Amino acid sequence: MAFLKGKAAWVLVAMVLLGLPGLAAQASPDREHRIKAVFLFNFAQFVQWPDSAFAGPEDPLVVGILGEDPFDTYLDEVVRGEKVNNRSIVVKRYKRIEDAKGCHVLFISDSEIPRTEAIFAALKSSHILTVGESDLFFQRGGMVCFATEAGRIRLKINLEAVQDAELVVSSKLLRLADVAGPRKE
Amino acid sequence: MSSAEAWRFQWTAAIVVCFAMALDSASAQDMESLPSPGQLKRMSLEELMDVRVTLVSRQSEKLNEVPSAVQVITQDDIRRFGVFTLPEALRLATNLQVAQVDARQWAISARGQNNVLSNKLLVMIDGRTVYTPLHAGVFWDVQNIMLDNVDRIEVISGPGGTLWGANAVNGVINIVTKGAESTQGGLIGGGAGTAMQGVGAGRYGGRIGKDVYYRVWGRGLRHNSTDFSNGNDAKNPWDMLQSGFRTDWLPKEGDRVTVTGNLYSGDLDQDTPSPTAVDGQYLIGRWTRDYSQESGIQAQVYFDRSARTIPAIFGEDLQIYDFDFQHRLRLGDRNALIWGTGYRFMRDDVVNSPALAFVPGHKDLSLFNGFLQDQIMLIPERLRLIVGSKLEHNDYSGFEVMPSGRLAFTPDDRQTIWGAVSRAVRSPSRIDVDLYLPGPPVPADSIRLEGGPGFKAEDLTAYEAGYRVVPMPNVTASLSAFYNWYDNLRIFEPVGGNVIQFTNGSKGEVRGVELSAGWQAMAWWQLKGGYTYLQEEFWTKPGHIELASPGSQGDDPDHQFLVQSMMDLPAGFQLNGAVRYVSALPSPAVPYYSTFDLSVVWMFHSFTFSIVGHDLAEKSHAEFGPVTTRNEVPRSVSARASWRF
């Protein structure tokens, strides 16, 4: 490599030597759900829960997934080691809504759409931020909904439902979201 | 000589040298890989909302299926490598020749024929051409956008005349800024360093009502002087102040109404009693409606004014009014059609001097165009034929036709093999026809350079082929090869008496290979790189006499390498490095150089801090121009910080 002058050669050599690790394949989840997983983590930071939502000051903040999990282990990877107001964040997966009562953010998978009415009835007067990704979820009373527009993620927030659950959403988040009530049909 | 005469002489000399260089010198989807979890977590909400989750662009093509040589520079690349100016950002595209001439001048081209007055590369910023009809090139020193607002820079090497129009001969650079909805909230940032003395910028974005977003921004910078090869200070620092705004009204899905504007003013020192003064303003209005991925319309109007005053030498005030319309539609199952039409009116006023003149001083120019392109699916999802042509009319050479045909074979969703034949022209500009150097009246015995009254367009017929592949989920590679046949290239020709004129007296062959690749080695480590090979040959056409050597069409390296490494480390740190090698330039001779950049970026809550070193291998190195006039590019270090709120 005669063309490389001293230091440049060094850096190139360093890059090659330090490198060449095995190929880390990244398959599942898809791009969209990776970004959504990061949003879920962000919701934990931009929403305030009443103290009664936690058993103690050190109790973890629970991000739950109800139904089919589209995030694989990615969500766990995102929240690993993170803390919000001194609380660690844990991910839990639920099959039935009855088990999900102790969580703070609940991602309701599209697999649960047929049961949404029962789900929202069961969550009445709890302090859980419900998150979903379909219009039906939002129309039936979901709080935060992911929508895709021009290949990017937009957020829809049903402020009334959020306030009913005694949650406070930061203005930073509200500013970026479409704040709307569920569409009356 | 009085001092005034002395600097005027220097100025004339500098301009002559400039022309002499034209003459004598002779010149994945970006990877679209997703950042690591650690990095995504540290993004602001605005940035998260700006990440593309589906890989559809407006042209609705995945990059690995695009049948041309395209590279994309992303906002992430710009931030990681801590670039302050647009030309510096363009160094990140391996399919361009980018050379810094002095503190503010750059020679930038694709596929060769590079010089300071490079005239075969079309550059667009937000749908507005920044290619000047004065000298058929780009004044890079006034293209100082706020780089935080850039969404992406698409760099297409190869002719784009059919869609983009005249002057997209060797390539197109398309700079796209973010929609105002993606830049909500505040941003304050600044930096200082050894080359760029200081930059400060601020931006604020908000929302009016339900669906109108806006941002306003301002930026100021001052760049230090650079040194000649002999170590003398070239005394050419420059500064620029700018501000702008953008509003986007998104009444409903698929509809967007954008109004954006900018004004700037700057002083460019040149070791003269008073600096060159530049200022400009533009206002763009654009409406796009996407009915579906394959159908939509776009209408755009803009006004652009730019002025430049080189005291006692030259002044220009250029106003451009432009209207464009495009319509995309599907015809049956197999045809995706795009057609459009446009009109541009240019009013150019120059202030002439004995040193340099454009005659007539005032000129109105019109440009009409219409184009039609059809993408025919010969075998569904596998074999596509793209044929089309542009018809353009300019005031100098009349009608120009720019057809192209392109065939793309996608055997599976990991590979695309493509080939293309295109014609493109560089239409005459004022410099080719109206230039007088020195300006009249010229004593009969003095040698003078004049524009050629019969100057025609420069022609290119290009043959290209390429292969794009995603061999593994975390590896992308693209290879393209081209053979360009040029005719009617501009030369300086002695035409009797003491007169030298521009004529279309040269032709040439340029061939080359562009290779680029990206590798997501680990979730936290991405490598990108590229290699470009170029070989050029030019001849004087029979019946013409060329003042310079036929090889004087440009000054380009045979070989260029670039390797970039981007690492995400724990605790919000990023470590980035780039090595580049550019082989020697033939004439004017510039030795080869290899150098490297390093940067450390630290994202802490809503703050970002970085320390960036550019061109660290040597104290300084030369990149372009004759040894007597060129400046060296110094090793530089800078620190910067920004805060989002």
PDB file of N, CA, C and O in Angstrom, chain A residues 3-5 7-8 15 19 21-24 26 31 34-35 38-39 41-42 46 74 77-78 82 149 151-155 175-178, chain B residues 32 34 37 40-41 45 48-55 151 184-185 207 213 253 472 474 519 521-523 525 565 577 581 592 594 596 618:
ATOM      1  N   PHE A   3       0.747   3.806  -1.645  1.00  0.00           N
ATOM      2  CA  PHE A   3       0.109   5.104  -1.842  1.00  0.00           C
ATOM      3  C   PHE A   3      -0.341   5.736  -0.533  1.00  0.00           C
ATOM      4  O   PHE A   3      -0.639   6.904  -0.473  1.00  0.00           O
ATOM      5  N   LEU A   4      -0.405   4.940   0.508  1.00  0.00           N
ATOM      6  CA  LEU A   4      -0.904   5.498   1.765  1.00  0.00           C
ATOM      7  C   LEU A   4       0.245   6.105   2.537  1.00  0.00           C
ATOM      8  O   LEU A   4       1.253   5.458   2.783  1.00  0.00           O
ATOM      9  N   LYS A   5       0.051   7.348   2.910  1.00  0.00           N
ATOM     10  CA  LYS A   5       1.098   7.979   3.706  1.00  0.00           C
ATOM     11  C   LYS A   5       0.887   7.597   5.151  1.00  0.00           C
ATOM     12  O   LYS A   5      -0.240   7.404   5.600  1.00  0.00           O
ATOM     13  N   LYS A   7       0.197   8.049   8.519  1.00  0.00           N
ATOM     14  CA  LYS A   7      -0.895   7.929   9.480  1.00  0.00           C
ATOM     15  C   LYS A   7      -2.159   7.361   8.865  1.00  0.00           C
ATOM     16  O   LYS A   7      -2.896   6.637   9.521  1.00  0.00           O
ATOM     17  N   ALA A   8      -2.397   7.686   7.616  1.00  0.00           N
ATOM     18  CA  ALA A   8      -3.608   7.190   6.976  1.00  0.00           C
ATOM     19  C   ALA A   8      -3.555   5.670   6.906  1.00  0.00           C
ATOM     20  O   ALA A   8      -4.541   4.988   7.134  1.00  0.00           O
ATOM     21  N   MET A  15      -8.613  -0.153  11.239  1.00  0.00           N
ATOM     22  CA  MET A  15      -9.999  -0.477  10.919  1.00  0.00           C
ATOM     23  C   MET A  15     -10.126  -1.934  10.540  1.00  0.00           C
ATOM     24  O   MET A  15     -11.071  -2.614  10.934  1.00  0.00           O
ATOM     25  N   GLY A  19     -11.605  -4.926  13.043  1.00  0.00           N
ATOM     26  CA  GLY A  19     -12.891  -5.309  12.502  1.00  0.00           C
ATOM     27  C   GLY A  19     -13.010  -6.769  12.153  1.00  0.00           C
ATOM     28  O   GLY A  19     -12.550  -7.638  12.870  1.00  0.00           O
ATOM     29  N   PRO A  21     -15.404  -8.809  12.414  1.00  0.00           N
ATOM     30  CA  PRO A  21     -16.084  -9.735  13.311  1.00  0.00           C
ATOM     31  C   PRO A  21     -17.131 -10.482  12.509  1.00  0.00           C
ATOM     32  O   PRO A  21     -17.360 -10.175  11.348  1.00  0.00           O
ATOM     33  N   GLY A  22     -17.738 -11.456  13.144  1.00  0.00           N
ATOM     34  CA  GLY A  22     -18.766 -12.225  12.436  1.00  0.00           C
ATOM     35  C   GLY A  22     -19.900 -11.325  12.004  1.00  0.00           C
ATOM     36  O   GLY A  22     -20.100 -10.250  12.551  1.00  0.00           O
ATOM     37  N   LEU A  23     -20.610 -11.734  11.020  1.00  0.00           N
ATOM     38  CA  LEU A  23     -21.710 -10.922  10.548  1.00  0.00           C
ATOM     39  C   LEU A  23     -22.859 -11.018  11.526  1.00  0.00           C
ATOM     40  O   LEU A  23     -23.340 -12.099  11.824  1.00  0.00           O
ATOM     41  N   ALA A  24     -23.249  -9.880  12.031  1.00  0.00           N
ATOM     42  CA  ALA A  24     -24.383  -9.881  12.945  1.00  0.00           C
ATOM     43  C   ALA A  24     -25.642  -9.698  12.119  1.00  0.00           C
ATOM     44  O   ALA A  24     -25.913  -8.620  11.625  1.00  0.00           O
ATOM     45  N   GLN A  26     -29.401  -9.076  11.260  1.00  0.00           N
ATOM     46  CA  GLN A  26     -30.534  -8.433  11.915  1.00  0.00           C
ATOM     47  C   GLN A  26     -31.759  -8.779  11.101  1.00  0.00           C
ATOM     48  O   GLN A  26     -31.984  -8.212  10.061  1.00  0.00           O
ATOM     49  N   ARG A  31     -38.311  -3.117  10.310  1.00  0.00           N
ATOM     50  CA  ARG A  31     -37.920  -1.737  10.534  1.00  0.00           C
ATOM     51  C   ARG A  31     -38.972  -0.940  11.293  1.00  0.00           C
ATOM     52  O   ARG A  31     -38.673  -0.214  12.239  1.00  0.00           O
ATOM     53  N   ARG A  34     -39.232  -1.823  14.916  1.00  0.00           N
ATOM     54  CA  ARG A  34     -38.089  -1.370  15.708  1.00  0.00           C
ATOM     55  C   ARG A  34     -38.295   0.075  16.131  1.00  0.00           C
ATOM     56  O   ARG A  34     -38.060   0.441  17.276  1.00  0.00           O
ATOM     57  N   ILE A  35     -38.727   0.882  15.184  1.00  0.00           N
ATOM     58  CA  ILE A  35     -38.950   2.294  15.510  1.00  0.00           C
ATOM     59  C   ILE A  35     -40.095   2.409  16.524  1.00  0.00           C
ATOM     60  O   ILE A  35     -40.024   3.186  17.482  1.00  0.00           O
ATOM     61  N   VAL A  38     -38.953   1.819  19.958  1.00  0.00           N
ATOM     62  CA  VAL A  38     -38.262   2.965  20.544  1.00  0.00           C
ATOM     63  C   VAL A  38     -39.278   4.020  20.987  1.00  0.00           C
ATOM     64  O   VAL A  38     -39.106   4.680  22.012  1.00  0.00           O
ATOM     65  N   PHE A  39     -40.362   4.147  20.230  1.00  0.00           N
ATOM     66  CA  PHE A  39     -41.423   5.057  20.659  1.00  0.00           C
ATOM     67  C   PHE A  39     -42.009   4.610  21.987  1.00  0.00           C
ATOM     68  O   PHE A  39     -42.253   5.430  22.878  1.00  0.00           O
ATOM     69  N   PHE A  41     -40.605   3.080  24.354  1.00  0.00           N
ATOM     70  CA  PHE A  41     -39.644   3.492  25.374  1.00  0.00           C
ATOM     71  C   PHE A  41     -39.786   4.994  25.647  1.00  0.00           C
ATOM     72  O   PHE A  41     -39.766   5.450  26.796  1.00  0.00           O
ATOM     73  N   ASN A  42     -39.958   5.771  24.573  1.00  0.00           N
ATOM     74  CA  ASN A  42     -40.106   7.216  24.739  1.00  0.00           C
ATOM     75  C   ASN A  42     -41.378   7.588  25.500  1.00  0.00           C
ATOM     76  O   ASN A  42     -41.385   8.553  26.257  1.00  0.00           O
ATOM     77  N   PHE A  46     -42.143  10.402  28.402  1.00  0.00           N
ATOM     78  CA  PHE A  46     -42.907  11.619  28.142  1.00  0.00           C
ATOM     79  C   PHE A  46     -44.319  11.580  28.734  1.00  0.00           C
ATOM     80  O   PHE A  46     -45.127  12.448  28.441  1.00  0.00           O
ATOM     81  N   TYR A  74     -36.608  -7.209  20.536  1.00  0.00           N
ATOM     82  CA  TYR A  74     -36.057  -5.870  20.298  1.00  0.00           C
ATOM     83  C   TYR A  74     -36.430  -4.881  21.393  1.00  0.00           C
ATOM     84  O   TYR A  74     -35.621  -4.053  21.813  1.00  0.00           O
ATOM     85  N   GLU A  77     -34.328  -5.241  24.291  1.00  0.00           N
ATOM     86  CA  GLU A  77     -33.009  -4.688  24.038  1.00  0.00           C
ATOM     87  C   GLU A  77     -33.016  -3.164  24.208  1.00  0.00           C
ATOM     88  O   GLU A  77     -32.085  -2.570  24.738  1.00  0.00           O
ATOM     89  N   VAL A  78     -34.106  -2.552  23.754  1.00  0.00           N
ATOM     90  CA  VAL A  78     -34.202  -1.093  23.829  1.00  0.00           C
ATOM     91  C   VAL A  78     -34.257  -0.608  25.276  1.00  0.00           C
ATOM     92  O   VAL A  78     -33.609   0.366  25.632  1.00  0.00           O
ATOM     93  N   GLU A  82     -32.108   0.970  31.000  1.00  0.00           N
ATOM     94  CA  GLU A  82     -32.654   2.333  31.039  1.00  0.00           C
ATOM     95  C   GLU A  82     -33.454   2.563  32.311  1.00  0.00           C
ATOM     96  O   GLU A  82     -34.075   1.646  32.852  1.00  0.00           O
ATOM     97  N   GLU A 149     -47.311   7.578   7.606  1.00  0.00           N
ATOM     98  CA  GLU A 149     -47.615   8.567   6.571  1.00  0.00           C
ATOM     99  C   GLU A 149     -46.336   8.870   5.827  1.00  0.00           C
ATOM    100  O   GLU A 149     -45.312   9.189   6.452  1.00  0.00           O
ATOM    101  N   GLY A 151     -44.280   7.007   4.557  1.00  0.00           N
ATOM    102  CA  GLY A 151     -43.188   6.138   4.955  1.00  0.00           C
ATOM    103  C   GLY A 151     -42.634   6.434   6.334  1.00  0.00           C
ATOM    104  O   GLY A 151     -41.632   5.873   6.738  1.00  0.00           O
ATOM    105  N   ARG A 152     -43.273   7.356   7.059  1.00  0.00           N
ATOM    106  CA  ARG A 152     -42.773   7.693   8.386  1.00  0.00           C
ATOM    107  C   ARG A 152     -43.883   7.512   9.403  1.00  0.00           C
ATOM    108  O   ARG A 152     -45.060   7.512   9.060  1.00  0.00           O
ATOM    109  N   ILE A 153     -43.472   7.400  10.669  1.00  0.00           N
ATOM    110  CA  ILE A 153     -44.474   7.155  11.701  1.00  0.00           C
ATOM    111  C   ILE A 153     -45.054   8.465  12.225  1.00  0.00           C
ATOM    112  O   ILE A 153     -44.321   9.408  12.501  1.00  0.00           O
ATOM    113  N   ARG A 154     -46.366   8.526  12.302  1.00  0.00           N
ATOM    114  CA  ARG A 154     -47.045   9.657  12.924  1.00  0.00           C
ATOM    115  C   ARG A 154     -47.776   9.111  14.151  1.00  0.00           C
ATOM    116  O   ARG A 154     -48.105   7.933  14.217  1.00  0.00           O
ATOM    117  N   LEU A 155     -48.046   9.994  15.090  1.00  0.00           N
ATOM    118  CA  LEU A 155     -48.746   9.564  16.296  1.00  0.00           C
ATOM    119  C   LEU A 155     -50.099  10.241  16.369  1.00  0.00           C
ATOM    120  O   LEU A 155     -50.231  11.424  16.054  1.00  0.00           O
ATOM    121  N   ARG A 175     -47.119  18.077  21.001  1.00  0.00           N
ATOM    122  CA  ARG A 175     -46.835  18.991  19.899  1.00  0.00           C
ATOM    123  C   ARG A 175     -46.625  18.228  18.595  1.00  0.00           C
ATOM    124  O   ARG A 175     -46.903  18.722  17.517  1.00  0.00           O
ATOM    125  N   LEU A 176     -46.075  17.013  18.715  1.00  0.00           N
ATOM    126  CA  LEU A 176     -45.730  16.260  17.518  1.00  0.00           C
ATOM    127  C   LEU A 176     -46.842  15.332  17.059  1.00  0.00           C
ATOM    128  O   LEU A 176     -46.750  14.693  16.030  1.00  0.00           O
ATOM    129  N   ALA A 177     -47.870  15.229  17.890  1.00  0.00           N
ATOM    130  CA  ALA A 177     -48.900  14.243  17.578  1.00  0.00           C
ATOM    131  C   ALA A 177     -50.144  14.929  17.021  1.00  0.00           C
ATOM    132  O   ALA A 177     -50.320  16.133  17.175  1.00  0.00           O
ATOM    133  N   ASP A 178     -50.956  14.146  16.369  1.00  0.00           N
ATOM    134  CA  ASP A 178     -52.281  14.641  15.996  1.00  0.00           C
ATOM    135  C   ASP A 178     -53.182  14.361  17.182  1.00  0.00           C
ATOM    136  O   ASP A 178     -53.447  13.211  17.507  1.00  0.00           O
TER     137      ASP A 178
ATOM    138  N   GLU B  32     -29.746   2.738   3.858  1.00  0.00           N
ATOM    139  CA  GLU B  32     -31.038   2.771   4.532  1.00  0.00           C
ATOM    140  C   GLU B  32     -31.016   1.785   5.665  1.00  0.00           C
ATOM    141  O   GLU B  32     -32.010   1.222   6.056  1.00  0.00           O
ATOM    142  N   LEU B  34     -30.880   0.770   9.460  1.00  0.00           N
ATOM    143  CA  LEU B  34     -31.458   1.455  10.598  1.00  0.00           C
ATOM    144  C   LEU B  34     -30.378   1.650  11.653  1.00  0.00           C
ATOM    145  O   LEU B  34     -29.573   0.766  11.888  1.00  0.00           O
ATOM    146  N   PRO B  37     -30.164   0.235  18.280  1.00  0.00           N
ATOM    147  CA  PRO B  37     -31.114   0.601  19.339  1.00  0.00           C
ATOM    148  C   PRO B  37     -30.584   1.737  20.202  1.00  0.00           C
ATOM    149  O   PRO B  37     -31.312   2.673  20.530  1.00  0.00           O
ATOM    150  N   LEU B  40     -30.997   4.944  18.323  1.00  0.00           N
ATOM    151  CA  LEU B  40     -32.403   5.333  18.168  1.00  0.00           C
ATOM    152  C   LEU B  40     -32.945   5.913  19.466  1.00  0.00           C
ATOM    153  O   LEU B  40     -33.707   6.867  19.465  1.00  0.00           O
ATOM    154  N   LYS B  41     -32.526   5.304  20.581  1.00  0.00           N
ATOM    155  CA  LYS B  41     -33.022   5.760  21.872  1.00  0.00           C
ATOM    156  C   LYS B  41     -32.628   7.199  22.133  1.00  0.00           C
ATOM    157  O   LYS B  41     -33.313   7.922  22.837  1.00  0.00           O
ATOM    158  N   LEU B  45     -37.765  12.920  19.599  1.00  0.00           N
ATOM    159  CA  LEU B  45     -39.011  12.436  19.008  1.00  0.00           C
ATOM    160  C   LEU B  45     -39.131  12.881  17.555  1.00  0.00           C
ATOM    161  O   LEU B  45     -39.580  12.134  16.691  1.00  0.00           O
ATOM    162  N   LEU B  48     -37.085  10.672  15.440  1.00  0.00           N
ATOM    163  CA  LEU B  48     -37.699   9.347  15.302  1.00  0.00           C
ATOM    164  C   LEU B  48     -38.818   9.379  14.268  1.00  0.00           C
ATOM    165  O   LEU B  48     -38.987   8.461  13.472  1.00  0.00           O
ATOM    166  N   MET B  49     -39.568  10.472  14.323  1.00  0.00           N
ATOM    167  CA  MET B  49     -40.687  10.562  13.396  1.00  0.00           C
ATOM    168  C   MET B  49     -40.218  10.781  11.974  1.00  0.00           C
ATOM    169  O   MET B  49     -40.994  10.730  11.040  1.00  0.00           O
ATOM    170  N   ASP B  50     -38.935  11.059  11.860  1.00  0.00           N
ATOM    171  CA  ASP B  50     -38.402  11.338  10.544  1.00  0.00           C
ATOM    172  C   ASP B  50     -37.735  10.118   9.917  1.00  0.00           C
ATOM    173  O   ASP B  50     -37.325  10.144   8.762  1.00  0.00           O
ATOM    174  N   VAL B  51     -37.593   9.056  10.692  1.00  0.00           N
ATOM    175  CA  VAL B  51     -36.961   7.852  10.147  1.00  0.00           C
ATOM    176  C   VAL B  51     -37.944   7.176   9.197  1.00  0.00           C
ATOM    177  O   VAL B  51     -39.113   6.994   9.528  1.00  0.00           O
ATOM    178  N   ARG B  52     -37.445   6.835   8.040  1.00  0.00           N
ATOM    179  CA  ARG B  52     -38.309   6.129   7.097  1.00  0.00           C
ATOM    180  C   ARG B  52     -38.491   4.702   7.559  1.00  0.00           C
ATOM    181  O   ARG B  52     -37.522   4.002   7.805  1.00  0.00           O
ATOM    182  N   VAL B  53     -39.724   4.291   7.665  1.00  0.00           N
ATOM    183  CA  VAL B  53     -39.957   2.919   8.084  1.00  0.00           C
ATOM    184  C   VAL B  53     -40.292   2.039   6.897  1.00  0.00           C
ATOM    185  O   VAL B  53     -40.151   0.831   6.945  1.00  0.00           O
ATOM    186  N   THR B  54     -40.747   2.653   5.836  1.00  0.00           N
ATOM    187  CA  THR B  54     -40.922   1.869   4.625  1.00  0.00           C
ATOM    188  C   THR B  54     -39.988   2.474   3.591  1.00  0.00           C
ATOM    189  O   THR B  54     -39.797   3.674   3.557  1.00  0.00           O
ATOM    190  N   LEU B  55     -39.377   1.621   2.803  1.00  0.00           N
ATOM    191  CA  LEU B  55     -38.337   2.111   1.920  1.00  0.00           C
ATOM    192  C   LEU B  55     -38.905   2.598   0.602  1.00  0.00           C
ATOM    193  O   LEU B  55     -38.420   2.246  -0.452  1.00  0.00           O
ATOM    194  N   ASP B 151     -32.589  16.595   4.593  1.00  0.00           N
ATOM    195  CA  ASP B 151     -33.105  15.247   4.762  1.00  0.00           C
ATOM    196  C   ASP B 151     -32.130  14.267   4.126  1.00  0.00           C
ATOM    197  O   ASP B 151     -31.699  13.305   4.734  1.00  0.00           O
ATOM    198  N   GLN B 184     -39.784  20.195  14.175  1.00  0.00           N
ATOM    199  CA  GLN B 184     -40.535  20.932  15.196  1.00  0.00           C
ATOM    200  C   GLN B 184     -39.671  21.114  16.446  1.00  0.00           C
ATOM    201  O   GLN B 184     -38.786  20.322  16.724  1.00  0.00           O
ATOM    202  N   GLY B 185     -39.935  22.171  17.165  1.00  0.00           N
ATOM    203  CA  GLY B 185     -39.138  22.440  18.359  1.00  0.00           C
ATOM    204  C   GLY B 185     -37.954  23.314  18.015  1.00  0.00           C
ATOM    205  O   GLY B 185     -37.841  23.810  16.897  1.00  0.00           O
ATOM    206  N   ARG B 207     -46.277  24.758  14.920  1.00  0.00           N
ATOM    207  CA  ARG B 207     -47.437  24.334  14.159  1.00  0.00           C
ATOM    208  C   ARG B 207     -48.518  25.390  14.292  1.00  0.00           C
ATOM    209  O   ARG B 207     -48.714  25.961  15.361  1.00  0.00           O
ATOM    210  N   TYR B 213     -47.356  23.378   9.340  1.00  0.00           N
ATOM    211  CA  TYR B 213     -46.124  23.356  10.114  1.00  0.00           C
ATOM    212  C   TYR B 213     -45.181  24.405   9.546  1.00  0.00           C
ATOM    213  O   TYR B 213     -45.221  24.698   8.357  1.00  0.00           O
ATOM    214  N   GLU B 253     -53.781  13.258   3.721  1.00  0.00           N
ATOM    215  CA  GLU B 253     -52.791  12.273   3.280  1.00  0.00           C
ATOM    216  C   GLU B 253     -52.506  12.426   1.783  1.00  0.00           C
ATOM    217  O   GLU B 253     -53.420  12.438   0.973  1.00  0.00           O
ATOM    218  N   MET B 472     -26.138 -10.277   1.533  1.00  0.00           N
ATOM    219  CA  MET B 472     -26.567 -10.696   2.870  1.00  0.00           C
ATOM    220  C   MET B 472     -27.415  -9.555   3.404  1.00  0.00           C
ATOM    221  O   MET B 472     -27.299  -8.436   2.932  1.00  0.00           O
ATOM    222  N   ASN B 474     -27.101  -7.664   5.706  1.00  0.00           N
ATOM    223  CA  ASN B 474     -26.378  -6.507   6.209  1.00  0.00           C
ATOM    224  C   ASN B 474     -25.287  -6.019   5.263  1.00  0.00           C
ATOM    225  O   ASN B 474     -24.399  -5.295   5.656  1.00  0.00           O
ATOM    226  N   TRP B 519     -21.596  -2.142   4.712  1.00  0.00           N
ATOM    227  CA  TRP B 519     -21.625  -3.353   5.513  1.00  0.00           C
ATOM    228  C   TRP B 519     -21.984  -2.990   6.947  1.00  0.00           C
ATOM    229  O   TRP B 519     -21.263  -2.243   7.595  1.00  0.00           O
ATOM    230  N   ALA B 521     -21.577  -4.224   9.961  1.00  0.00           N
ATOM    231  CA  ALA B 521     -20.771  -5.303  10.521  1.00  0.00           C
ATOM    232  C   ALA B 521     -21.363  -5.812  11.818  1.00  0.00           C
ATOM    233  O   ALA B 521     -21.411  -7.008  12.089  1.00  0.00           O
ATOM    234  N   MET B 522     -21.779  -4.883  12.659  1.00  0.00           N
ATOM    235  CA  MET B 522     -22.423  -5.204  13.926  1.00  0.00           C
ATOM    236  C   MET B 522     -23.598  -4.245  14.046  1.00  0.00           C
ATOM    237  O   MET B 522     -23.644  -3.260  13.337  1.00  0.00           O
ATOM    238  N   ALA B 523     -24.472  -4.527  15.005  1.00  0.00           N
ATOM    239  CA  ALA B 523     -25.585  -3.611  15.191  1.00  0.00           C
ATOM    240  C   ALA B 523     -25.063  -2.195  15.439  1.00  0.00           C
ATOM    241  O   ALA B 523     -25.698  -1.218  15.088  1.00  0.00           O
ATOM    242  N   TRP B 525     -21.998  -1.011  14.397  1.00  0.00           N
ATOM    243  CA  TRP B 525     -20.853  -0.627  13.567  1.00  0.00           C
ATOM    244  C   TRP B 525     -21.173  -0.785  12.092  1.00  0.00           C
ATOM    245  O   TRP B 525     -21.499  -1.871  11.632  1.00  0.00           O
ATOM    246  N   SER B 565     -16.057   4.527   8.485  1.00  0.00           N
ATOM    247  CA  SER B 565     -16.441   3.640   9.584  1.00  0.00           C
ATOM    248  C   SER B 565     -17.274   4.439  10.574  1.00  0.00           C
ATOM    249  O   SER B 565     -16.911   5.542  10.944  1.00  0.00           O
ATOM    250  N   GLY B 577     -14.817   7.432  11.485  1.00  0.00           N
ATOM    251  CA  GLY B 577     -13.560   7.690  10.806  1.00  0.00           C
ATOM    252  C   GLY B 577     -13.735   7.511   9.313  1.00  0.00           C
ATOM    253  O   GLY B 577     -14.608   6.767   8.865  1.00  0.00           O
ATOM    254  N   TYR B 581      -8.346   8.433  -0.480  1.00  0.00           N
ATOM    255  CA  TYR B 581      -7.155   8.479  -1.309  1.00  0.00           C
ATOM    256  C   TYR B 581      -7.569   8.994  -2.669  1.00  0.00           C
ATOM    257  O   TYR B 581      -8.565   8.541  -3.240  1.00  0.00           O
ATOM    258  N   TYR B 592      -0.743  12.980  -5.731  1.00  0.00           N
ATOM    259  CA  TYR B 592      -1.769  12.193  -5.058  1.00  0.00           C
ATOM    260  C   TYR B 592      -1.799  12.588  -3.597  1.00  0.00           C
ATOM    261  O   TYR B 592      -0.841  13.141  -3.065  1.00  0.00           O
ATOM    262  N   SER B 594      -3.460  11.132   0.398  1.00  0.00           N
ATOM    263  CA  SER B 594      -4.339  10.277   1.174  1.00  0.00           C
ATOM    264  C   SER B 594      -4.435  10.917   2.539  1.00  0.00           C
ATOM    265  O   SER B 594      -3.468  11.461   3.064  1.00  0.00           O
ATOM    266  N   PHE B 596      -7.172  11.346   6.309  1.00  0.00           N
ATOM    267  CA  PHE B 596      -8.275  10.750   7.043  1.00  0.00           C
ATOM    268  C   PHE B 596      -8.955  11.766   7.949  1.00  0.00           C
ATOM    269  O   PHE B 596      -8.389  12.795   8.307  1.00  0.00           O
ATOM    270  N   GLU B 618      -1.815  15.094   7.119  1.00  0.00           N
ATOM    271  CA  GLU B 618      -0.688  15.992   6.880  1.00  0.00           C
ATOM    272  C   GLU B 618      -1.056  17.392   7.330  1.00  0.00           C
ATOM    273  O   GLU B 618      -2.234  17.708   7.462  1.00  0.00           O
TER     274      GLU B 618
END
